Coordinates of C-alpha atoms in Angstrom, one line a residue:
M23 CA 0.0 -0.1 0.1
S24 CA 2.0 3.8 -0.8
P25 CA 1.8 5.8 1.9
L26 CA -0.7 8.0 0.4
S27 CA -3.2 5.1 0.3
K28 CA -2.0 4.4 3.7
A29 CA -2.4 8.0 5.2
A30 CA -5.8 8.0 3.4
V31 CA -6.8 4.5 5.0
S32 CA -5.7 6.3 8.9
L33 CA -8.1 9.6 8.2
L34 CA -11.4 7.3 7.2
A35 CA -10.0 5.0 10.3
L36 CA -9.6 8.7 12.4
A37 CA -13.5 9.9 11.0
A38 CA -14.6 6.4 12.1
A39 CA -13.8 6.5 15.5
T40 CA -14.8 10.3 16.1
A41 CA -18.0 10.0 14.7
P42 CA -21.1 11.1 16.1
A43 CA -22.8 7.2 17.0
A44 CA -26.2 6.0 15.7
A45 CA -27.1 5.5 18.7
S46 CA -30.7 6.6 18.8
E47 CA -33.2 4.1 18.6
A48 CA -36.8 3.7 17.4
K49 CA -38.9 -0.1 18.5
R50 CA -42.7 -0.5 18.5
A51 CA -44.6 -2.7 20.4
A52 CA -47.9 -4.2 21.0
F53 CA -49.6 -2.0 24.1
G54 CA -53.0 -3.7 24.5
T55 CA -56.2 -3.3 23.0
L56 CA -59.5 -0.8 23.8
Q57 CA -62.7 -2.0 24.3
D58 CA -63.7 -1.6 21.0
G59 CA -61.0 -4.1 20.1
T60 CA -59.0 -1.5 18.2
A61 CA -55.0 -2.5 18.6
I62 CA -52.7 -0.1 20.6
E63 CA -49.3 0.2 19.7
A64 CA -45.8 1.7 22.2
I65 CA -43.2 2.9 20.0
T66 CA -40.0 3.6 22.2
L67 CA -37.3 6.5 21.3
T68 CA -33.6 4.9 23.0
N69 CA -30.3 7.0 22.9
G70 CA -27.4 6.0 23.9
H71 CA -27.3 8.3 27.6
G72 CA -30.0 5.9 29.3
V73 CA -32.8 8.5 28.0
S74 CA -36.3 7.2 26.7
A75 CA -39.2 8.1 25.6
T76 CA -42.3 5.8 25.1
V77 CA -45.1 7.2 22.9
L78 CA -48.3 5.5 22.1
T79 CA -50.4 5.7 19.1
Y80 CA -53.7 6.5 21.3
G81 CA -54.0 10.1 21.7
A82 CA -50.4 10.1 20.6
T83 CA -49.5 10.3 23.9
L84 CA -46.5 10.4 26.5
Q85 CA -46.3 7.4 28.2
S86 CA -42.6 7.5 29.4
L87 CA -39.9 9.8 29.6
R88 CA -37.1 8.0 31.3
A89 CA -33.7 10.7 32.6
P90 CA -30.8 9.9 34.0
D91 CA -29.6 11.1 37.6
R92 CA -26.1 12.2 38.7
K93 CA -25.5 8.9 39.5
G94 CA -26.3 7.5 35.9
I95 CA -29.8 5.9 37.6
S96 CA -32.5 6.4 35.2
E97 CA -36.0 7.2 36.0
D98 CA -39.3 7.9 34.8
V99 CA -40.4 11.3 34.8
V100 CA -43.8 12.0 33.5
L101 CA -47.2 10.7 35.1
G102 CA -48.8 8.1 33.3
Y103 CA -50.7 4.7 33.3
S104 CA -49.0 1.2 32.9
D105 CA -52.1 -0.4 30.4
I106 CA -54.2 0.9 27.9
A107 CA -57.2 0.4 30.3
G108 CA -56.3 3.7 32.5
Y109 CA -55.6 5.7 29.2
E110 CA -59.3 5.2 27.7
K111 CA -61.2 5.0 31.8
G112 CA -58.9 7.6 33.3
G113 CA -58.4 11.7 32.8
A114 CA -56.5 14.4 33.6
F115 CA -55.2 13.6 29.7
F116 CA -51.3 12.1 31.2
G117 CA -49.1 12.8 28.8
A118 CA -51.8 13.6 25.8
T119 CA -51.4 15.6 22.6
V120 CA -55.0 17.8 23.4
G121 CA -56.8 19.8 19.9
R122 CA -57.8 20.6 17.8
V123 CA -58.7 23.5 20.6
A124 CA -56.5 23.6 24.2
N125 CA -57.0 24.7 27.0
R126 CA -60.4 26.1 27.6
I127 CA -63.1 28.2 25.3
A128 CA -65.4 29.9 27.1
K129 CA -69.2 29.2 27.7
G130 CA -68.2 26.9 24.4
N131 CA -68.8 29.5 22.2
F132 CA -66.6 31.3 19.2
T133 CA -67.6 33.1 16.3
L134 CA -65.7 32.3 13.0
D135 CA -66.1 34.6 9.2
G136 CA -69.2 35.7 11.6
K137 CA -70.4 32.0 11.7
T138 CA -70.5 31.1 15.6
Y139 CA -70.0 27.7 16.6
T140 CA -71.0 26.1 20.0
L141 CA -69.0 23.4 21.4
P142 CA -69.9 20.7 24.4
G143 CA -68.5 20.8 27.3
V144 CA -66.2 19.0 29.4
N145 CA -67.0 16.7 32.5
G146 CA -70.4 19.0 33.2
R147 CA -68.4 22.3 32.4
I148 CA -69.8 25.3 30.4
A149 CA -66.5 25.4 29.0
N150 CA -64.7 23.9 26.2
L151 CA -61.9 22.1 27.5
H152 CA -59.3 20.9 25.4
G153 CA -61.1 20.3 22.6
G154 CA -64.1 18.6 23.7
P155 CA -65.3 15.2 25.5
R156 CA -63.4 13.2 22.1
G157 CA -60.3 15.4 21.5
F158 CA -57.5 14.8 19.7
D159 CA -56.4 12.8 23.8
K160 CA -59.2 10.1 22.9
A161 CA -58.0 9.7 18.9
V162 CA -56.4 6.5 17.4
W163 CA -53.7 8.3 15.3
Q164 CA -51.5 6.4 13.0
V165 CA -47.8 5.6 12.3
E166 CA -46.7 7.1 9.1
S167 CA -42.6 6.8 9.7
I168 CA -40.0 5.0 12.9
E169 CA -37.0 6.3 12.1
S170 CA -33.6 4.8 13.8
G171 CA -30.3 6.6 13.8
P172 CA -28.4 9.7 15.2
V173 CA -31.9 10.5 15.7
A174 CA -35.2 8.3 16.6
R175 CA -38.2 9.8 15.8
V176 CA -42.1 8.5 15.2
T177 CA -44.8 10.1 13.3
L178 CA -48.5 10.4 13.7
V179 CA -51.4 11.4 11.5
H180 CA -54.9 12.7 12.7
V181 CA -57.3 13.7 10.3
S182 CA -59.8 15.7 12.3
P183 CA -62.8 16.2 9.6
D184 CA -64.8 18.3 9.4
G185 CA -67.4 19.4 12.4
D186 CA -65.7 16.8 14.7
Q187 CA -66.6 18.1 18.4
G188 CA -68.1 21.1 16.6
F189 CA -65.3 22.7 15.2
P190 CA -64.9 23.6 11.5
G191 CA -62.7 22.5 8.6
T192 CA -61.6 18.8 7.9
L193 CA -57.9 19.1 9.3
S194 CA -55.1 17.3 9.2
V195 CA -52.4 16.9 12.0
H196 CA -48.9 15.5 12.8
A197 CA -46.9 14.9 15.5
I198 CA -43.5 14.5 14.9
F199 CA -41.7 12.7 17.9
S200 CA -37.5 12.5 17.8
L201 CA -35.3 12.1 20.5
D202 CA -31.1 12.8 19.7
E203 CA -28.1 12.3 21.1
Q204 CA -28.1 15.8 23.2
D205 CA -30.7 14.5 25.3
R206 CA -33.5 16.1 23.6
L207 CA -36.9 14.8 23.1
T208 CA -38.6 17.2 20.4
I209 CA -42.5 17.4 20.3
D210 CA -43.3 18.8 16.7
Y211 CA -47.2 19.5 15.6
R212 CA -47.9 20.2 12.8
A213 CA -52.0 20.9 11.1
T214 CA -53.2 21.9 7.8
T215 CA -56.8 22.7 7.0
D216 CA -59.0 22.8 4.0
K217 CA -61.5 25.9 5.0
P218 CA -60.6 28.4 7.6
T219 CA -60.8 27.0 11.5
V220 CA -58.9 27.7 14.8
V221 CA -55.9 25.3 15.9
N222 CA -53.9 25.3 19.4
L223 CA -52.3 22.0 20.1
T224 CA -50.2 20.8 23.3
N225 CA -49.0 18.0 25.2
H226 CA -50.1 17.4 28.3
S227 CA -47.5 16.1 30.4
Y228 CA -47.3 15.7 34.0
F229 CA -43.8 16.5 35.1
N230 CA -41.9 15.4 38.9
M231 CA -38.1 14.9 37.9
A232 CA -37.1 13.2 41.3
G233 CA -39.3 10.3 39.6
E234 CA -43.1 10.0 38.4
E235 CA -43.1 7.5 42.0
E236 CA -42.4 9.5 44.3
G237 CA -45.0 11.8 44.3
R238 CA -44.3 15.5 45.9
A239 CA -43.2 17.3 42.7
L240 CA -43.8 20.6 44.3
D241 CA -40.9 20.5 45.8
N242 CA -39.3 20.6 42.5
V243 CA -37.7 24.1 42.1
L244 CA -39.2 25.9 38.9
T245 CA -37.9 28.8 36.6
V246 CA -40.7 30.4 34.3
F247 CA -38.7 32.7 31.5
A248 CA -42.1 35.3 31.7
D249 CA -42.7 38.5 33.1
G250 CA -46.8 38.4 32.8
Y251 CA -49.1 35.8 33.0
T252 CA -53.4 36.6 31.7
P253 CA -55.2 36.3 35.5
I254 CA -59.0 34.1 35.3
D255 CA -61.9 34.7 36.3
A256 CA -64.2 32.1 38.4
D257 CA -64.4 29.9 36.0
S258 CA -60.7 29.7 35.5
I259 CA -61.3 31.7 31.9
P260 CA -58.7 34.5 31.5
T261 CA -60.3 38.0 31.8
G262 CA -58.4 39.3 28.8
E263 CA -55.6 41.2 31.0
I264 CA -52.0 40.5 31.0
V265 CA -50.8 41.4 34.8
P266 CA -46.7 41.5 35.6
V267 CA -45.4 38.5 38.0
S268 CA -43.6 41.0 39.6
G269 CA -44.9 40.8 43.4
T270 CA -47.5 38.1 42.4
A271 CA -47.2 34.4 43.4
F272 CA -46.7 34.0 39.9
D273 CA -43.2 35.3 39.5
F274 CA -41.1 32.6 38.6
R275 CA -38.3 35.3 37.2
A276 CA -35.7 33.4 39.3
P277 CA -35.7 29.4 40.5
E278 CA -38.2 28.9 43.3
I279 CA -39.7 26.1 45.3
V280 CA -43.1 25.3 43.7
D281 CA -44.7 24.8 46.9
V282 CA -43.7 28.0 48.7
R283 CA -46.3 29.4 46.8
V284 CA -48.6 27.5 45.4
R285 CA -50.8 27.8 49.2
D286 CA -50.5 31.4 49.1
A287 CA -54.5 32.3 50.5
G288 CA -53.9 35.6 50.2
D289 CA -53.9 35.5 46.2
P290 CA -57.1 35.2 44.9
Q291 CA -55.8 34.1 41.8
I292 CA -54.1 30.8 43.6
R293 CA -57.7 30.5 45.4
I294 CA -59.4 30.4 42.1
A295 CA -57.9 28.0 40.9
R296 CA -56.9 25.8 44.0
G297 CA -53.1 26.8 43.2
Y298 CA -51.5 27.3 39.7
D299 CA -53.5 26.8 36.4
H300 CA -52.6 29.5 34.7
N301 CA -50.5 30.7 30.8
F302 CA -47.5 33.0 31.5
V303 CA -46.6 35.6 28.6
L304 CA -43.5 33.8 27.5
R305 CA -40.5 36.2 26.8
G306 CA -39.8 37.0 23.1
A307 CA -41.4 36.6 19.4
A308 CA -43.9 32.7 19.2
G309 CA -42.3 31.6 16.3
T310 CA -39.2 31.5 17.7
I311 CA -37.6 28.8 19.7
R312 CA -36.7 30.0 23.3
L313 CA -36.3 28.7 26.6
A314 CA -40.0 28.5 28.7
A315 CA -39.2 27.3 31.8
R316 CA -37.0 25.0 33.8
L317 CA -37.9 22.3 36.6
R318 CA -35.3 20.9 38.8
D319 CA -35.2 17.9 41.1
P320 CA -32.5 19.0 43.8
A321 CA -32.3 16.0 45.3
S322 CA -31.8 13.6 42.4
G323 CA -29.9 16.5 40.2
R324 CA -32.3 16.2 37.6
T325 CA -33.2 19.1 34.8
L326 CA -36.2 19.6 32.8
E327 CA -35.0 22.5 30.0
L328 CA -38.6 23.0 28.0
S329 CA -38.1 25.2 25.2
T330 CA -41.1 26.7 22.4
D331 CA -41.8 28.9 19.1
A332 CA -45.7 28.3 21.3
P333 CA -46.8 32.3 22.8
G334 CA -47.6 31.1 26.3
L335 CA -47.0 28.5 28.7
Q336 CA -49.8 26.9 31.0
V337 CA -48.6 25.9 34.5
Y338 CA -51.0 23.3 36.3
S339 CA -49.6 22.0 39.9
G340 CA -52.2 18.9 39.8
N341 CA -54.5 20.4 41.8
S342 CA -57.4 17.9 40.9
L343 CA -55.2 14.6 41.4
N344 CA -57.6 13.1 44.0
G345 CA -56.0 9.8 44.5
A346 CA -58.9 8.2 42.0
M347 CA -55.8 7.5 39.5
I348 CA -53.4 4.7 40.3
G349 CA -49.8 5.2 38.3
K350 CA -47.1 3.0 36.8
A351 CA -45.5 2.5 39.9
G352 CA -48.8 1.4 41.6
R353 CA -49.4 4.5 43.4
A354 CA -52.5 6.9 44.1
Y355 CA -51.7 10.2 42.6
R356 CA -52.4 12.8 44.8
Q357 CA -52.7 16.8 44.3
G358 CA -49.0 18.5 43.6
D359 CA -47.7 14.8 42.5
G360 CA -46.9 16.6 38.9
I361 CA -46.6 19.6 37.7
A362 CA -47.7 20.2 34.0
L363 CA -45.6 22.5 31.3
E364 CA -48.0 22.7 27.9
A365 CA -46.8 25.2 25.9
E366 CA -49.6 26.6 23.2
N367 CA -51.5 29.8 23.3
F368 CA -52.6 31.9 25.4
P369 CA -56.3 29.9 26.4
D370 CA -59.7 31.1 25.2
A371 CA -57.6 33.3 22.7
V372 CA -60.5 32.5 20.1
N373 CA -62.5 35.0 22.1
H374 CA -59.9 37.7 23.1
P375 CA -58.7 40.0 20.0
G376 CA -55.5 40.9 21.8
F377 CA -54.7 37.5 22.0
P378 CA -52.7 36.1 19.7
S379 CA -54.7 34.5 17.1
A380 CA -55.8 30.7 16.8
R381 CA -56.9 31.2 13.4
L382 CA -55.9 28.7 10.4
D383 CA -56.8 28.9 6.4
P384 CA -56.0 26.6 3.8
G385 CA -52.5 27.2 2.7
A386 CA -51.0 27.6 5.9
E387 CA -49.6 25.1 8.2
Y388 CA -50.0 25.6 11.6
R389 CA -46.4 24.5 14.1
N390 CA -45.8 24.6 18.3
V391 CA -42.7 22.9 18.2
I392 CA -41.4 21.7 22.1
V393 CA -38.0 20.8 23.2
M394 CA -37.9 18.8 26.4
K395 CA -34.2 19.0 27.4
L396 CA -33.0 16.8 29.8
L397 CA -30.3 16.9 32.2
A398 CA -27.9 16.3 35.1
D399 CA -25.8 17.6 37.6
S400 CA -22.2 15.5 37.6
P401 CA -21.9 13.1 40.4
G402 CA -20.8 14.8 43.6
K403 CA -23.0 18.0 43.5

């Protein structure tokens, strides 16, 4: 072999040794059947650092998210059920993709191009919540593609017909879940319509960075990169105001243990929601991905950094968890056992001209990108 050939072989060997390993893998498996006999699948994305995410075709649901602590021990950090019966019968939207319009619509009514649409309530509420009683969280999504490689990815598809849950237009939705070797789980929501409609999609995972079986998520330390929030009325509908967080129980601009303020009965907003169930107005321009929140468990050293291109972040402190729902570890979930961080448009935006528009027209594409980066302290910290 010539010196030139030897040099070329050496360079190829060096490139192979230093190239990033295609360690991320996607696997699909059965996850039981619904009461009507429909088979549900689970797609698990795994990288080379002990991070994994399991996504169900039922509700495009994030069923599990495992992340290592400072000792390298991986635990599941999202609330959920161990079988499909739990998701079909249970409530709380654990890990689900919610839509066609996430969060609340006042009195279940909105007007679009001069026509008023009336939507069904949920659980006895007058307001429409998370798209209605048969929203996207109850749909069986189809697997369009699954990929392994430097990035493990699953793409799920759902078509919501014209008139579904009272909403106009046929909406075609993609939910793309991707896990990379930088320990980032990205959820990329995309939607198109054949006539004017309204859209607001998000993922409704509840986090506990200590591990979902540990309880007491309120001991997590929260930072929210927002200077304002939208107060609510007695029916948990935004008043239309944007109020500075400074000097209120909603000031998480510096890291704060959630439990410190969640019981502040002196704040009428906390009394209304029985804790946090409010939209924060994120800094920066909507449409650009920027850091929205950081959630950390000091004991384990696990941290979640959540970034998004959405305008708002709904922070919900699990106020309605009442012990009736049994989680994956066989523990009853109780109030404060999980914290939901829902990156989305503002609640009831369809009825507030001053809020970001939820309108989607034919020829345009709706996007909401949510990036969950998982971090751990160095050993000894």
